[in-house]
Amino acid sequence: MNESNFLKACRGEQVERIPVWFMRQAGRSLPGYRKLRETHDVLSLTQTPELAAQVSMEPIDLLGVDAAILFADIMLLPIAMGIKVEIIEGIGPVIDDPIDTPEKVARLEKFTSERIDYLQETIRILRSQLKVPLIGFSGAPFTLASYLIEGKPSRTWFKTKRFMLEHPEAWNILMATLSDGIIEYLKTQIAAGAQAVQLFDSWVGALSPEQYRTYVLPHVQRIFAGLKDQKVPRLHFATNTAGMLEDFANVDCEVIGVDWRVSIGDAKRRIGTKSLQGNLDPATLLAPWGTITQTTDRLLAEINPKQGYIFNLGHGMPPEADDMVIKKLVEYVHGK
Amino acid sequence: MNESNFLKACRGEQVERIPVWFMRQAGRSLPGYRKLRETHDVLSLTQTPELAAQVSMEPIDLLGVDAAILFADIMLLPIAMGIKVEIIEGIGPVIDDPIDTPEKVARLEKFTSERIDYLQETIRILRSQLKVPLIGFSGAPFTLASYLIEGKPSRTWFKTKRFMLEHPEAWNILMATLSDGIIEYLKTQIAAGAQAVQLFDSWVGALSPEQYRTYVLPHVQRIFAGLKDQKVPRLHFATNTAGMLEDFANVDCEVIGVDWRVSIGDAKRRIGTKSLQGNLDPATLLAPWGTITQTTDRLLAEINPKQGYIFNLGHGMPPEADDMVIKKLVEYVHGK
């Protein structure tokens, strides 16, 4: 097999065909996954290696994408650090007894790799079967901290921000503890076989650029520095970062993933030489085919898509998306 | 009385003291409002002129702000256009039988000013009592359309975007109908005495810059053009627009309100000569006093705050904010 277009694009090299994968391609809307969910909850699926591998594999053949993403949940790391989490249908992760005082920060336990033996096994199974690279991932410290403090998904993140602003020292300890865990969590995934890693910061766009620089960026920088010697591409994705792209890009990583709230051309100009991933609005997948191709064409025309670029959505795939439309879109982008 | 610093700042003129007001200053957290809410629901309060005037007045004396905002709800216009709305505690506006087909767009009735006689009366009462200017307002067409289509607040706006992308003609009719209503609604408020008007587009940041230009901007332009001869300052506020500030600012209005996800200095450079309003992160009000003043100082240092600038939050006041802290912040900014 030739070297993967996905890995080449991560390194900024020229590719023959634009690599494509989708956030949330594993799980959420595909038929095999939906079938498994009739009898298993999300967390138990992620913790059962044979089934998690099956879910990660499903989009590779079905959609023809160029990379597999480990089927896992960003809450697996907090769980491995001693936090009690339930994923509740229609709500999301719900935390038992959220971290609402500085004292409770101390309850986070040190992450050790044997706490995710099951995930290492999933990765080994996947590597023995996959013909495309496997991407490991972790939630970023702000996003994880916000779940731990809010106790459930929020619209305003007022509790998280209040904690951050009222208790900056405890906040830094929380962020540093999570960051230490994230570094080891991703190193464990790489040691087991992950060929690239993505840090997901879904909620950090709730901050102002100044808050991001003060309370988050130093921790993210330390995570990426801690992964540098691993020699695998490091991807950094967040949403709602159009007002702080320069800061967000100011970490030592290979790929920046951007959401759809900024044009990819604008992101390219502001981010510079790093590779880019994104940024089709996920809702575009629900549009008529002509609108999908027109939007894709405009996106690709804003950059040189055959160098340092990975086609993806600007956030996770909508649950309502139609597999056959997604497959057709992969073929369409491959044909460019 | 000297001419208001608020109105001067709207027009880009030099002021002696930085004008201050807060989105959601009327209603939400103040004691008089909370007392009234024990016996009245939100909609009936907005529809009872004496009480609505009382709620609008409360922050003027209590907080010392430089402008009053009409106590109303963005759903009053859809209600006046024949839509059935309930405001449900902890959820927000919920629509009976949402607009989920092109056919249902036709159910929107034409807005006429007598449908808001009560709001005109509120404005007249306020003008007879207020010593600061009164700001009228309306929800913007995208935000209103998204409530009408989703049926309730959403995190993803997938239904709204799907409708917009699948039925562009019906979407345009819906947006044009709402825009016609908005123009008349704001003209009615101005005729009754509103001295400035703000268009709130809380959710339009869910769109990509390209979607915004295609499906929203022409309607917003028409609204502002339709209000030009009214000779009152026109303010345009939205959140999550850091990736499309240039487009967002590309309407004929006097003031652009920006959220906290972009630095005010960056916004100023990108927006140019228009006046600016904002953009303190509402969560800052929950921080210790030293953090509030430091953040305010940094914000004010990025621009020339005594010309073409109105101090405000980047979105609505948090319900948990402390009145006495807000009052102190108003004094602090006035002392600059």
PDB file of C-alpha atoms in Angstrom, chain B residues 22 29-30 63 65 285 289 317-318 321-331:
ATOM      1  CA  PHE B  22     -26.497  46.022  29.696  1.00  0.00           C
ATOM      2  CA  SER B  29     -31.984  39.491  37.935  1.00  0.00           C
ATOM      3  CA  LEU B  30     -33.224  42.697  39.562  1.00  0.00           C
ATOM      4  CA  LEU B  63     -27.719  50.578  38.348  1.00  0.00           C
ATOM      5  CA  VAL B  65     -27.104  53.031  33.334  1.00  0.00           C
ATOM      6  CA  LEU B 285     -19.819  39.737  36.274  1.00  0.00           C
ATOM      7  CA  TRP B 289     -14.046  42.595  41.666  1.00  0.00           C
ATOM      8  CA  MET B 317     -26.636  39.487  31.862  1.00  0.00           C
ATOM      9  CA  PRO B 318     -26.339  36.190  33.784  1.00  0.00           C
ATOM     10  CA  ALA B 321     -25.212  38.482  38.605  1.00  0.00           C
ATOM     11  CA  ASP B 322     -25.204  40.656  41.744  1.00  0.00           C
ATOM     12  CA  ASP B 323     -26.924  44.092  41.325  1.00  0.00           C
ATOM     13  CA  MET B 324     -24.455  45.831  43.594  1.00  0.00           C
ATOM     14  CA  VAL B 325     -21.490  44.559  41.586  1.00  0.00           C
ATOM     15  CA  ILE B 326     -23.133  45.730  38.359  1.00  0.00           C
ATOM     16  CA  LYS B 327     -23.836  49.162  39.858  1.00  0.00           C
ATOM     17  CA  LYS B 328     -20.205  49.419  40.958  1.00  0.00           C
ATOM     18  CA  LEU B 329     -19.072  48.489  37.457  1.00  0.00           C
ATOM     19  CA  VAL B 330     -21.240  51.236  35.936  1.00  0.00           C
ATOM     20  CA  GLU B 331     -19.600  53.748  38.309  1.00  0.00           C
TER      21      GLU B 331
END
